[in-house]
Amino acid sequence: MSLSIVILAAGKGTRMKSAITKVMHKLAGRPLVEHVIDTAKRLEPSNLTVVTGNGAEQVQLLLETKNVTEVMQHEQLGTGHAVMQATAQFANAEQVLVLYGDVPLTQLSTLQQLIDCGDANSLRILTTELAEPTGYGRIVRNDAGDVTCIIEQKDADAQTLTIQEVNSGIMVLPAKWLADSVAKLTNNNAQGEYYLTDMVSLAVTEGIAINTVCCSDNAEVAGVNTRQQLAALERHYQLLQANELMVNGVTLADPSRIDIRGQLTTGTDITIDVNVIFEGEVTLANNVEIGANCIIKDATIGEGTIILANSMIDSSTIGANVNIGPFARLRPGTVLADKAKIGNFVETKNANIGKGSKVNHLSYIGDTDMGSDVNIGAGTITCNYDGANKHRTTIGDRVFVGSDTQLVAPVTVEDDATIGAGTTLRKTAPADALTLTKSEQRTVKGWRRPVKKI
Ligand code: UD1
Ligand code: CA
């Protein structure tokens, strides 16, 4: 049965008090309407149309990346009028699913259940029961329990206002019938709008069967009209994700203090302390430990790695049994091999750091290729930028760099070289030798590193 989907997103969202149009406000890092589009796409519709109006130019950028049809509703004359603008898009389908761009959390399974609750010729409404139904359209039923109409809050009498079953706004309608009949809607009501909900009484008159699915989770059908509602849905969504993590074997210090804005993939026996934020695509292997207040974006973290408090990791690949932080900043292009160590107040960027190498304190390592078992002293800086171009620093295996050293790139430190503290290195530091530049650079051949006295 071919299904067309129309997402209504032309409304202004006055109560958000924002220059950003309502459906572009973010939930879990993604615009509200993107949640709706992504869920809609999973139903594999023959056509997916978004009706835009207010702030259309803001929504258009997103629609281009999503490859979705856009239809403009120049004046917002009501939900029925909005659907009317998309008639040409769904006229050839069998049925149309109408979604709202400001109702982000409806589950795929719920939509599927709604589609399946009646045949293609029936009108199907997703409803929910609310203890506090103010503001919603009420589902009016006759003595036999059949739906007869939907009455909007502003048009309802005292008796109707006591009804707790409300319209979610989400409906499935026979496409041809909707296309032919939507023009019959009038705006003879309290708001002077063309209500899509009036298609229900029209269906009753014209003998179209009506089916309903009552959704037990109110959050799935909750719309965002205010910033308070947005915050409430955000917390609800985050708690759902936190629960899923725990089900999958992750220990959370506090399930109400974690934010996942993207896709987090986890192994087991992972421990996450409070106020950790994950963005984009993050993968955590088994036995990873993450301290408080870390922000981790687009990263892969290997097994047994420990990230201490207040560290930021962006677009980086981290091996197994690595130690990071506290207060470390790993910028894009950082690749840490197994057992590497990045300590406090260290910044890395575009840097490959080899197995077991340590940058323990107060350093900047950028545009660098570093071998294994290197020890970088405190306050070491790779001077990668000459004011116009970036240059690379190459450091071999088992190198020891003394504290307060500047490596002026492009520059190479060969295997087993030692750099004395306070060096400003501008030329290659040869292998197996001590290089110092306290006054003038000189190389001490045959120098041996001190060995630990037992
Ligand atoms: C609507 C329903 C109400 C339901 C409620 C659920 C109607 C008449 N009423 O009321 O029964 O309980 O949703 O949240 O349908 N929109 C447009 N163009 C317009 C008007 C609205 O695109 O001209 C879009 C809005 O951007 C929004 C959606 O349609 O995404 C709903 O509009 P809104 O004005 O919020 O409807 P409600 O009054 O909440
Ligand atoms: Ca609304």
Coordinates of C-alpha atoms and ligand atoms in Angstrom, one line a residue:
M1 CA 0.0 0.0 0.0
S2 CA 1.7 3.2 -1.1
L3 CA 2.1 5.7 1.7
S4 CA 2.7 9.4 1.4
I5 CA 3.8 11.4 4.4
V6 CA 3.1 15.1 5.0
I7 CA 4.9 16.9 7.9
L8 CA 3.3 20.2 9.0
A9 CA 5.9 22.7 9.9
A10 CA 4.7 26.1 8.9
G11 CA 3.5 27.4 12.3
K12 CA 5.3 30.2 14.0
G13 CA 5.8 29.0 17.5
T14 CA 5.2 32.4 19.0
R15 CA 5.5 31.1 22.5
M16 CA 9.1 30.1 22.0
K17 CA 9.9 33.8 21.8
S18 CA 12.7 33.1 19.4
A19 CA 14.2 34.2 16.1
I20 CA 14.7 30.5 15.4
T21 CA 11.5 29.0 13.9
K22 CA 10.0 26.5 16.3
V23 CA 10.7 23.2 14.4
M24 CA 14.4 24.1 14.2
H25 CA 14.8 24.2 18.0
K26 CA 17.0 21.3 19.0
L27 CA 16.2 18.2 21.0
A28 CA 19.2 16.0 21.7
G29 CA 21.2 18.1 19.4
R30 CA 18.9 17.7 16.3
P31 CA 16.1 20.0 15.2
L32 CA 12.7 18.9 16.2
V33 CA 11.6 18.4 12.6
E34 CA 14.7 16.3 11.9
H35 CA 13.5 13.8 14.5
V36 CA 10.1 13.6 12.7
I37 CA 11.8 13.4 9.2
D38 CA 14.1 10.6 10.3
T39 CA 11.3 8.5 11.9
A40 CA 9.1 9.2 8.8
K41 CA 11.8 8.0 6.4
R42 CA 12.0 4.7 8.2
L43 CA 8.4 4.0 7.0
E44 CA 9.8 4.2 3.5
P45 CA 7.1 6.4 2.1
S46 CA 6.6 6.9 -1.6
N47 CA 6.8 10.7 -1.0
L48 CA 7.8 12.8 2.0
T49 CA 6.7 16.4 2.0
V50 CA 7.3 19.1 4.6
V51 CA 5.0 22.1 4.6
T52 CA 7.0 25.2 5.5
G53 CA 6.0 28.8 6.1
N54 CA 7.3 30.7 9.0
G55 CA 11.1 30.6 9.0
A56 CA 11.0 28.5 5.8
E57 CA 14.6 29.6 4.9
Q58 CA 15.8 28.1 8.1
V59 CA 14.1 24.8 7.5
Q60 CA 15.1 24.6 3.8
L61 CA 18.8 24.1 4.6
L62 CA 17.9 21.0 6.5
L63 CA 15.4 19.7 3.9
E64 CA 18.1 19.9 1.2
T65 CA 20.5 17.7 3.2
K66 CA 17.6 15.3 3.9
N67 CA 16.4 15.2 0.3
V68 CA 12.8 15.9 1.2
T69 CA 10.1 17.7 -0.9
E70 CA 9.2 21.1 0.4
V71 CA 5.8 22.9 -0.1
M72 CA 5.2 26.5 1.0
Q73 CA 2.2 27.6 2.9
H74 CA 2.5 31.4 2.6
E75 CA -0.3 32.2 5.1
Q76 CA -0.9 30.0 8.1
L77 CA -4.6 29.5 7.8
G78 CA -4.8 26.2 9.7
T79 CA -3.7 22.6 9.7
G80 CA -6.3 21.7 7.0
H81 CA -5.1 24.5 4.8
A82 CA -1.5 23.3 5.3
V83 CA -2.4 19.8 4.1
M84 CA -4.2 21.4 1.2
Q85 CA -0.9 22.9 -0.1
A86 CA 0.6 19.4 -0.4
T87 CA -2.3 17.8 -2.3
A88 CA -0.4 17.4 -5.5
Q89 CA 2.4 15.5 -3.6
F90 CA 0.1 12.8 -2.3
A91 CA -2.7 12.6 -4.8
N92 CA -1.3 9.4 -6.4
A93 CA -0.6 7.6 -3.2
E94 CA -3.1 5.3 -1.5
Q95 CA -2.9 6.8 2.0
V96 CA -1.4 9.8 3.7
L97 CA 0.2 10.0 7.1
V98 CA 0.1 13.5 8.6
L99 CA 2.8 14.3 11.1
Y100 CA 3.6 17.5 13.0
G101 CA 7.1 19.0 12.9
D102 CA 6.9 19.9 16.5
V103 CA 6.0 16.4 17.8
P104 CA 9.5 14.8 17.8
L105 CA 9.3 11.6 19.9
T106 CA 6.7 9.4 18.2
Q107 CA 8.1 5.9 17.8
L108 CA 8.2 4.1 14.5
S109 CA 6.3 1.2 16.1
T110 CA 3.4 3.5 17.1
L111 CA 3.1 4.9 13.6
Q112 CA 3.2 1.4 12.2
Q113 CA 0.4 0.4 14.6
L114 CA -1.6 3.4 13.5
I115 CA -1.2 2.6 9.8
D116 CA -2.2 -1.0 10.5
C117 CA -5.2 -0.3 12.7
G118 CA -7.6 0.0 9.7
D119 CA -7.6 -0.6 5.9
A120 CA -6.4 2.0 3.4
N121 CA -9.9 3.4 3.0
S122 CA -10.3 4.3 6.7
L123 CA -9.3 7.4 8.6
R124 CA -7.0 6.6 11.5
I125 CA -6.3 8.9 14.4
L126 CA -3.6 8.6 17.0
T127 CA -5.0 9.7 20.4
T128 CA -3.8 9.7 23.9
E129 CA -5.5 10.2 27.3
L130 CA -4.3 13.2 29.4
A131 CA -5.1 14.0 33.0
E132 CA -4.7 17.6 32.0
P133 CA -6.1 17.9 28.4
T134 CA -6.3 21.7 28.2
G135 CA -5.3 23.0 24.8
Y136 CA -5.8 19.8 22.8
G137 CA -8.6 18.9 20.4
R138 CA -11.0 16.4 22.2
I139 CA -12.0 13.1 20.7
V140 CA -15.8 13.0 20.8
R141 CA -17.5 9.5 20.7
N142 CA -21.1 8.4 20.6
D143 CA -22.8 6.0 23.0
A144 CA -21.5 3.1 20.9
G145 CA -17.9 4.4 21.4
D146 CA -17.5 5.5 17.7
V147 CA -15.7 8.7 17.0
T148 CA -18.1 11.4 15.7
C149 CA -15.8 14.4 15.6
I150 CA -12.9 16.3 17.1
I151 CA -13.6 19.5 18.9
E152 CA -10.8 22.1 19.4
Q153 CA -10.3 23.5 22.9
K154 CA -11.5 27.0 21.8
D155 CA -14.7 25.6 20.2
A156 CA -15.6 23.2 23.0
D157 CA -18.4 23.6 25.5
A158 CA -18.0 22.7 29.2
Q159 CA -19.2 19.1 28.7
T160 CA -16.7 18.5 25.9
L161 CA -13.8 20.0 27.9
T162 CA -14.2 17.2 30.4
I163 CA -13.1 14.6 27.8
Q164 CA -9.6 13.4 28.5
E165 CA -9.0 11.5 25.2
V166 CA -7.3 14.0 22.9
N167 CA -6.1 14.3 19.3
S168 CA -2.4 13.9 18.9
G169 CA -2.8 15.5 15.5
I170 CA -1.2 12.5 13.8
M171 CA -3.6 10.9 11.3
V172 CA -3.7 8.5 8.4
L173 CA -6.2 9.3 5.7
P174 CA -7.2 7.7 2.3
A175 CA -5.2 9.9 -0.1
K176 CA -7.6 10.3 -2.9
W177 CA -10.5 11.1 -0.6
L178 CA -8.4 13.6 1.3
A179 CA -7.3 15.3 -1.9
D180 CA -10.9 15.5 -3.2
S181 CA -12.5 16.6 0.1
V182 CA -10.0 18.8 1.8
A183 CA -11.4 21.8 -0.1
K184 CA -14.7 21.2 1.6
L185 CA -13.3 22.4 4.9
T186 CA -14.5 25.8 6.2
N187 CA -13.0 28.2 8.6
N188 CA -16.2 28.8 10.5
N189 CA -14.8 28.3 14.0
A190 CA -13.4 30.2 17.0
Q191 CA -9.9 30.6 15.4
G192 CA -11.1 31.3 11.8
E193 CA -8.8 28.5 10.6
Y194 CA -9.2 25.5 8.3
Y195 CA -9.0 22.6 10.7
L196 CA -7.6 19.3 9.5
T197 CA -9.6 17.8 12.4
D198 CA -12.8 18.6 10.7
M199 CA -12.0 15.9 8.2
V200 CA -13.3 13.5 10.9
S201 CA -16.9 14.7 10.9
L202 CA -16.7 14.9 7.1
A203 CA -15.6 11.2 7.2
V204 CA -18.6 10.3 9.4
T205 CA -21.0 12.1 6.9
E206 CA -19.4 10.4 3.9
G207 CA -19.3 6.9 5.4
I208 CA -15.6 6.6 5.8
A209 CA -14.6 4.2 8.6
I210 CA -12.7 5.7 11.5
N211 CA -10.2 3.8 13.7
T212 CA -8.1 5.0 16.6
V213 CA -5.0 3.9 18.4
C214 CA -4.6 5.3 21.9
C215 CA -0.9 5.8 22.7
S216 CA -0.1 5.0 26.3
D217 CA 3.1 7.1 26.4
N218 CA 2.1 10.8 26.5
A219 CA 5.6 11.9 25.5
E220 CA 5.3 10.2 22.1
V221 CA 2.5 12.5 21.1
A222 CA 3.6 15.6 23.1
G223 CA 4.1 18.7 21.0
V224 CA 6.6 21.5 21.8
N225 CA 5.0 24.9 22.1
T226 CA 7.2 26.4 24.9
R227 CA 10.8 26.2 26.0
Q228 CA 9.5 24.5 29.2
Q229 CA 7.9 21.7 27.1
L230 CA 11.1 21.5 25.1
A231 CA 13.2 21.0 28.2
A232 CA 10.8 18.5 29.6
L233 CA 10.9 16.4 26.4
E234 CA 14.7 16.6 26.3
R235 CA 14.9 15.2 29.9
H236 CA 12.4 12.5 29.0
Y237 CA 14.4 11.5 25.9
Q238 CA 17.7 11.5 27.8
L239 CA 16.3 9.3 30.5
L240 CA 15.1 6.8 27.9
Q241 CA 18.6 6.7 26.4
A242 CA 20.2 6.4 29.9
N243 CA 17.9 3.5 30.6
E244 CA 18.9 1.8 27.4
L245 CA 22.6 2.2 28.3
M246 CA 22.0 0.6 31.7
V247 CA 20.1 -2.3 30.1
N248 CA 23.1 -2.8 27.8
G249 CA 25.5 -3.1 30.7
V250 CA 26.7 0.5 31.4
T251 CA 27.0 1.8 34.9
L252 CA 25.8 5.4 35.2
A253 CA 26.6 7.4 38.4
D254 CA 23.3 9.3 37.8
P255 CA 21.0 8.4 34.9
S256 CA 19.5 12.0 35.1
R257 CA 22.9 13.6 34.5
I258 CA 24.0 12.3 31.1
D259 CA 23.3 13.8 27.7
I260 CA 23.6 11.9 24.4
R261 CA 23.2 14.1 21.4
G262 CA 23.8 11.6 18.6
Q263 CA 24.6 7.9 18.5
L264 CA 26.4 6.3 21.4
T265 CA 27.5 2.6 20.9
T266 CA 28.7 0.8 24.0
G267 CA 30.4 -2.4 25.1
T268 CA 29.9 -3.7 28.7
D269 CA 31.1 -2.8 32.1
I270 CA 31.6 0.8 31.2
T271 CA 31.4 3.4 34.0
I272 CA 30.2 6.9 33.3
D273 CA 30.3 9.6 36.0
V274 CA 28.0 12.6 36.2
N275 CA 27.5 15.3 33.6
V276 CA 29.1 13.6 30.7
I277 CA 28.0 14.8 27.2
F278 CA 28.3 12.7 24.1
E279 CA 27.8 14.3 20.7
G280 CA 27.8 12.8 17.2
E281 CA 28.9 9.2 16.8
V282 CA 30.8 7.9 19.8
T283 CA 31.8 4.3 20.4
L284 CA 33.0 3.0 23.8
A285 CA 34.6 -0.4 24.1
N286 CA 34.4 -2.6 27.1
N287 CA 35.6 -1.4 30.5
V288 CA 36.0 2.2 29.6
E289 CA 35.8 4.6 32.5
I290 CA 34.7 8.2 32.0
G291 CA 35.1 10.8 34.8
A292 CA 32.7 13.7 35.5
N293 CA 32.1 16.6 33.2
C294 CA 33.7 15.1 30.0
I295 CA 32.5 16.1 26.6
I296 CA 33.1 13.4 23.9
K297 CA 32.3 14.0 20.3
D298 CA 32.7 11.8 17.2
A299 CA 35.2 9.5 18.8
T300 CA 36.1 5.9 19.3
I301 CA 37.5 4.8 22.7
G302 CA 39.3 1.5 23.1
E303 CA 38.9 -1.1 25.7
G304 CA 40.0 -0.3 29.3
T305 CA 40.7 3.3 28.5
I306 CA 40.3 5.8 31.4
I307 CA 39.2 9.4 30.8
L308 CA 39.5 11.5 33.9
A309 CA 37.3 14.4 34.8
N310 CA 36.8 17.6 32.7
S311 CA 38.4 16.3 29.5
M312 CA 37.2 17.1 26.0
I313 CA 37.6 14.8 23.1
D314 CA 36.6 15.7 19.5
S315 CA 37.0 13.7 16.3
S316 CA 39.7 11.4 17.8
T317 CA 40.5 7.8 17.8
I318 CA 41.7 6.4 21.1
G319 CA 43.3 3.0 21.6
A320 CA 43.0 0.5 24.5
N321 CA 44.3 1.1 28.0
V322 CA 45.0 4.8 27.3
N323 CA 44.9 7.3 30.2
I324 CA 43.5 10.8 29.5
G325 CA 43.1 13.8 31.7
P326 CA 42.0 15.3 34.0
F327 CA 41.6 18.5 32.0
A328 CA 42.9 17.2 28.7
R329 CA 41.7 18.6 25.3
L330 CA 42.0 16.2 22.3
R331 CA 41.1 18.1 19.2
P332 CA 40.2 16.7 15.7
G333 CA 42.7 14.3 14.2
T334 CA 44.1 13.0 17.4
V335 CA 45.0 9.3 17.3
L336 CA 46.3 7.7 20.4
A337 CA 47.8 4.2 20.2
D338 CA 47.3 1.7 23.1
K339 CA 48.7 2.6 26.5
A340 CA 49.4 6.2 25.6
K341 CA 49.0 8.8 28.3
I342 CA 47.7 12.4 27.9
G343 CA 47.8 14.2 31.2
N344 CA 46.4 17.4 32.6
F345 CA 46.3 20.7 30.6
V346 CA 47.6 19.0 27.4
E347 CA 46.1 19.9 24.0
T348 CA 46.6 17.7 21.0
K349 CA 45.4 18.2 17.4
N350 CA 46.2 16.3 14.2
A351 CA 48.6 14.2 16.1
N352 CA 49.5 10.5 16.0
I353 CA 50.8 9.4 19.3
G354 CA 52.4 6.0 19.4
K355 CA 52.0 3.1 21.8
G356 CA 52.9 3.8 25.4
S357 CA 54.0 7.4 24.7
K358 CA 53.3 9.9 27.4
V359 CA 52.5 13.6 27.3
N360 CA 51.8 14.1 30.9
H361 CA 51.6 17.8 31.7
L362 CA 50.9 21.3 30.2
S363 CA 51.8 20.7 26.5
Y364 CA 50.6 21.4 23.0
I365 CA 51.2 18.6 20.5
G366 CA 49.8 19.6 17.0
D367 CA 50.4 18.3 13.5
T368 CA 52.7 15.6 14.9
D369 CA 53.7 12.0 14.2
M370 CA 55.1 10.5 17.4
G371 CA 56.5 7.0 17.7
S372 CA 56.1 4.6 20.7
D373 CA 57.5 4.9 24.2
V374 CA 58.2 8.6 23.9
N375 CA 58.3 10.8 27.0
I376 CA 57.4 14.4 26.5
G377 CA 58.3 16.7 29.4
A378 CA 56.0 19.3 30.9
G379 CA 55.5 22.5 28.9
T380 CA 56.6 21.1 25.5
I381 CA 55.1 23.0 22.6
T382 CA 55.1 22.0 18.9
C383 CA 55.4 25.3 17.1
N384 CA 53.4 24.1 14.1
Y385 CA 52.2 27.5 12.7
D386 CA 54.5 30.1 11.1
G387 CA 51.8 32.6 10.8
A388 CA 50.8 31.4 7.4
N389 CA 51.2 27.7 7.1
K390 CA 51.1 24.6 9.4
H391 CA 54.1 22.3 9.5
R392 CA 54.6 18.8 11.0
T393 CA 56.8 17.6 13.7
T394 CA 58.1 14.1 13.5
I395 CA 59.3 12.3 16.7
G396 CA 60.7 8.8 16.5
D397 CA 60.5 5.9 19.0
R398 CA 61.8 6.1 22.6
V399 CA 62.5 9.8 22.4
F400 CA 62.9 11.8 25.6
V401 CA 62.0 15.5 25.4
G402 CA 63.0 17.6 28.4
S403 CA 60.6 20.1 29.9
D404 CA 59.9 23.6 28.4
T405 CA 61.0 22.6 24.9
Q406 CA 59.8 24.2 21.7
L407 CA 59.8 22.0 18.6
V408 CA 59.8 24.5 15.7
A409 CA 58.2 22.6 12.8
P410 CA 59.0 21.3 10.3
V411 CA 61.4 19.4 12.5
T412 CA 62.4 15.9 13.2
V413 CA 63.5 14.1 16.4
E414 CA 65.1 10.8 15.5
D415 CA 64.7 7.5 17.4
D416 CA 66.2 7.4 20.9
A417 CA 67.2 11.1 20.8
T418 CA 67.1 13.1 24.0
I419 CA 66.3 16.8 24.0
G420 CA 67.6 18.8 27.0
A421 CA 65.2 20.9 29.0
G422 CA 64.5 24.4 27.6
T423 CA 65.6 23.6 24.1
T424 CA 64.3 25.5 21.1
L425 CA 64.7 22.8 18.4
R426 CA 64.9 24.1 14.8
K427 CA 67.0 21.4 13.2
T428 CA 66.9 17.6 13.3
A429 CA 67.8 16.1 16.6
P430 CA 69.9 13.0 15.7
A431 CA 69.3 9.5 16.9
D432 CA 70.9 8.2 20.1
A433 CA 72.2 11.6 21.1
L434 CA 71.5 14.4 23.5
T435 CA 70.6 17.7 21.8
L436 CA 70.7 21.0 23.7
T437 CA 70.2 24.6 22.5
K438 CA 70.6 26.5 25.8
S439 CA 72.9 29.0 24.1
E440 CA 73.7 27.6 20.7
Q441 CA 72.5 24.2 19.5
R442 CA 75.1 21.5 20.0
T443 CA 75.0 17.8 19.8
V444 CA 76.7 15.5 22.3
K445 CA 77.7 12.3 20.6
G446 CA 77.9 9.2 22.5
W447 CA 76.0 10.7 25.4
R448 CA 74.2 8.1 27.6
R449 CA 71.0 8.7 29.5
P450 CA 71.3 8.3 33.2
V451 CA 70.2 4.9 34.5
K452 CA 68.2 4.5 37.6
K453 CA 70.2 3.6 40.7
I454 CA 68.9 0.5 42.4
Ligands
UD1_1 C1 -3.6 20.7 16.7 C2 -4.9 20.0 16.5 C3 -5.5 19.5 17.8 C4 -4.4 18.6 18.5 C5 -3.1 19.3 18.6 C6 -2.0 18.3 19.0 C7 -6.0 21.1 14.6 C8 -7.1 22.1 14.1 N1 -5.9 20.9 15.9 O1 -3.9 21.9 17.5 O2 -6.7 18.8 17.6 O3 -4.9 18.2 19.8 O4 -2.7 19.9 17.3 O5 -0.8 19.0 19.2 O6 -5.4 20.5 13.7 N2 0.7 24.2 11.1 C9 0.9 24.6 9.8 N3 0.2 25.5 9.2 C10 -0.9 26.1 9.8 C11 -1.2 25.8 11.1 C12 -0.4 24.8 11.8 O7 1.9 24.1 9.2 O8 -1.5 27.0 9.2 C13 1.5 23.2 11.7 C14 2.3 23.8 12.9 O9 3.6 24.2 12.5 C15 2.4 22.5 13.8 C16 1.1 21.8 13.5 O10 0.7 22.2 12.3 O11 3.5 21.7 13.5 C17 0.0 22.0 14.6 O12 -0.4 23.3 14.6 P1 -0.8 24.0 15.9 O13 -1.2 25.4 15.6 O14 0.2 23.9 17.0 O15 -2.1 23.2 16.3 P2 -2.8 23.1 17.7 O16 -3.6 24.3 18.0 O17 -1.8 22.7 18.7
CA2 CA 0.6 22.6 18.8

